[in-house]
Amino acid sequence: MSDCIFCHIVSGNIPSNKVYEDDDVLAFHDLHPAAPTHVLIIPKKHIASLSEFPVEEEALAGKLLLRIQQIAKELGLQEEGYRVVNNMGELGGQTVHHIHFHLLGGRSLMWPPG
Ligand code: AMP
Ligand code: ZN
């Protein structure tokens, strides 16, 4: 989508600090990290939110989850642990309407979230 910041990152119009890329998935460091490691994992295809993830894209949903697993391992987070977050909609705190999974690690994370 032309007005979507993460689509612009996918196309390269907006720069990002990439950590992983394949045909379907892109991962890059969050501009405002909330933890020592804070990476966003997105599908290259524009999907606005988890609630709008097409049921026919089941394979992509599974791929995203397993890429998160792989990236967490590659970034050295596996041993100490990490958190994966998806904010959906207004009450969920979603500010960018291109689905993304936050991968947070490198410090002890509070629960419940604020
Ligand atoms: P959310 O609040 O779940 O929608 O998260 C959006 C995230 O995108 C925030 O953590 C922002 O810091 C991050 N963000 C926004 N613009 C950029 C950008 N150009 N590059 C990297 N991260 C970004
Ligand atoms: Zn988009």
Tab-separated table of C-alpha atoms and ligand atoms in Angstrom:
chain	number	residue	atom	x	y	z
A	1	MET	CA	0.000	0.000	0.000
A	2	SER	CA	1.400	3.365	-1.028
A	3	ASP	CA	0.818	5.069	2.324
A	4	CYS	CA	2.163	2.220	4.455
A	5	ILE	CA	5.521	2.849	6.117
A	6	PHE	CA	6.399	-0.858	6.333
A	7	CYS	CA	5.547	-1.376	2.633
A	8	HIS	CA	8.010	1.448	1.950
A	9	ILE	CA	10.602	-0.395	4.036
A	10	VAL	CA	9.909	-3.589	2.023
A	11	SER	CA	10.370	-1.718	-1.265
A	12	GLY	CA	13.494	0.064	0.014
A	13	ASN	CA	12.009	3.566	-0.241
A	14	ILE	CA	12.528	3.948	3.498
A	15	PRO	CA	15.812	2.564	4.874
A	16	SER	CA	15.909	-0.036	7.613
A	17	ASN	CA	18.504	-1.953	9.541
A	18	LYS	CA	17.710	-5.431	8.240
A	19	VAL	CA	18.462	-8.608	10.137
A	20	TYR	CA	16.733	-11.141	7.877
A	21	GLU	CA	15.097	-11.260	4.468
A	22	ASP	CA	13.612	-13.886	2.172
A	23	ASP	CA	10.952	-13.838	-0.544
A	24	ASP	CA	8.083	-13.488	1.931
A	25	VAL	CA	9.492	-12.183	5.201
A	26	LEU	CA	11.528	-9.177	6.320
A	27	ALA	CA	12.980	-8.468	9.755
A	28	PHE	CA	14.606	-5.204	10.827
A	29	HIS	CA	15.578	-3.397	14.006
A	30	ASP	CA	12.893	-1.219	15.594
A	31	LEU	CA	13.640	2.510	15.301
A	32	HIS	CA	12.832	3.022	18.989
A	33	PRO	CA	14.045	-0.127	20.745
A	34	ALA	CA	12.202	-1.076	23.927
A	35	ALA	CA	14.828	-3.680	24.865
A	36	PRO	CA	18.508	-4.339	24.060
A	37	THR	CA	17.280	-6.443	21.147
A	38	HIS	CA	14.070	-5.239	19.482
A	39	VAL	CA	13.383	-6.560	16.002
A	40	LEU	CA	10.207	-6.351	13.935
A	41	ILE	CA	9.256	-9.321	11.758
A	42	ILE	CA	6.787	-8.641	8.951
A	43	PRO	CA	5.347	-10.334	5.881
A	44	LYS	CA	6.422	-8.479	2.723
A	45	LYS	CA	2.825	-8.658	1.571
A	46	HIS	CA	0.635	-5.934	3.064
A	47	ILE	CA	-1.660	-7.409	5.700
A	48	ALA	CA	-3.084	-4.738	7.985
A	49	SER	CA	-3.337	-6.682	11.241
A	50	LEU	CA	-3.618	-10.123	12.791
A	51	SER	CA	-7.403	-9.902	12.624
A	52	GLU	CA	-7.150	-9.350	8.856
A	53	PHE	CA	-4.682	-12.167	8.212
A	54	PRO	CA	-6.290	-14.133	5.350
A	55	VAL	CA	-7.203	-17.705	6.297
A	56	GLU	CA	-5.831	-18.867	2.954
A	57	GLU	CA	-2.402	-17.524	4.011
A	58	GLU	CA	-1.945	-20.252	6.612
A	59	ALA	CA	1.452	-21.214	5.183
A	60	LEU	CA	2.679	-17.619	5.492
A	61	ALA	CA	1.449	-17.454	9.089
A	62	GLY	CA	3.405	-20.591	9.919
A	63	LYS	CA	6.471	-19.316	8.095
A	64	LEU	CA	6.438	-16.077	10.077
A	65	LEU	CA	6.372	-17.963	13.367
A	66	LEU	CA	9.252	-20.212	12.372
A	67	ARG	CA	11.312	-17.282	11.045
A	68	ILE	CA	10.849	-15.585	14.414
A	69	GLN	CA	12.209	-18.758	16.023
A	70	GLN	CA	15.179	-18.743	13.636
A	71	ILE	CA	15.956	-15.019	14.032
A	72	ALA	CA	15.779	-15.279	17.820
A	73	LYS	CA	18.297	-18.109	17.660
A	74	GLU	CA	20.581	-16.222	15.259
A	75	LEU	CA	20.496	-13.131	17.505
A	76	GLY	CA	21.539	-15.258	20.475
A	77	LEU	CA	18.297	-14.873	22.404
A	78	GLN	CA	17.323	-18.519	22.642
A	79	GLU	CA	19.198	-19.457	25.782
A	80	GLU	CA	18.045	-16.589	28.022
A	81	GLY	CA	14.602	-16.272	26.464
A	82	TYR	CA	12.675	-13.588	24.670
A	83	ARG	CA	9.199	-12.247	24.050
A	84	VAL	CA	7.133	-12.083	20.850
A	85	VAL	CA	4.400	-9.440	20.761
A	86	ASN	CA	1.696	-8.547	18.299
A	87	ASN	CA	-0.303	-5.409	19.004
A	88	MET	CA	-3.719	-5.476	17.323
A	89	GLY	CA	-6.047	-2.530	16.981
A	90	GLU	CA	-6.603	0.492	19.157
A	91	LEU	CA	-6.721	-1.168	22.582
A	92	GLY	CA	-3.838	-3.437	21.607
A	93	GLY	CA	-1.699	-0.380	20.935
A	94	GLN	CA	-1.128	-0.950	17.218
A	95	THR	CA	0.317	2.166	15.577
A	96	VAL	CA	1.555	0.778	12.240
A	97	HIS	CA	-1.165	-0.938	10.249
A	98	HIS	CA	0.983	-3.530	8.523
A	99	ILE	CA	1.128	-6.628	10.699
A	100	HIS	CA	4.388	-6.985	12.597
A	101	PHE	CA	5.687	-9.132	15.391
A	102	HIS	CA	7.969	-7.548	17.955
A	103	LEU	CA	10.868	-9.760	19.048
A	104	LEU	CA	12.206	-8.453	22.351
A	105	GLY	CA	15.164	-9.762	24.277
A	106	GLY	CA	18.266	-8.969	26.274
A	107	ARG	CA	16.584	-7.934	29.508
A	108	SER	CA	14.020	-9.264	31.937
A	109	LEU	CA	10.555	-8.330	30.679
A	110	MET	CA	7.699	-7.464	33.020
A	111	TRP	CA	4.367	-9.263	33.106
A	112	PRO	CA	1.603	-8.247	32.754
A	113	PRO	CA	2.442	-5.583	30.159
A	114	GLY	CA	1.353	-2.011	30.919
B	1	AMP	P1	3.093	-1.057	17.096
B	1	AMP	O1	2.879	-0.006	18.136
B	1	AMP	O2	2.933	-2.452	17.584
B	1	AMP	O3	2.265	-0.784	15.850
B	1	AMP	O4	4.625	-0.960	16.693
B	1	AMP	C1	5.129	-0.152	15.680
B	1	AMP	C2	6.614	-0.145	15.862
B	1	AMP	O5	7.206	0.311	14.651
B	1	AMP	C3	7.119	0.777	16.966
B	1	AMP	O6	7.862	0.023	17.917
B	1	AMP	C4	7.995	1.798	16.228
B	1	AMP	O7	9.123	2.171	16.972
B	1	AMP	C5	8.364	1.030	14.970
B	1	AMP	N1	8.695	1.839	13.814
B	1	AMP	C6	7.972	2.844	13.292
B	1	AMP	N2	8.579	3.329	12.191
B	1	AMP	C7	9.702	2.594	12.014
B	1	AMP	C8	10.755	2.596	11.054
B	1	AMP	N3	10.775	3.467	10.029
B	1	AMP	N4	11.761	1.708	11.199
B	1	AMP	C9	11.753	0.837	12.221
B	1	AMP	N5	10.785	0.764	13.149
B	1	AMP	C10	9.778	1.639	13.056
B	2	ZN	ZN	2.100	-2.313	4.278
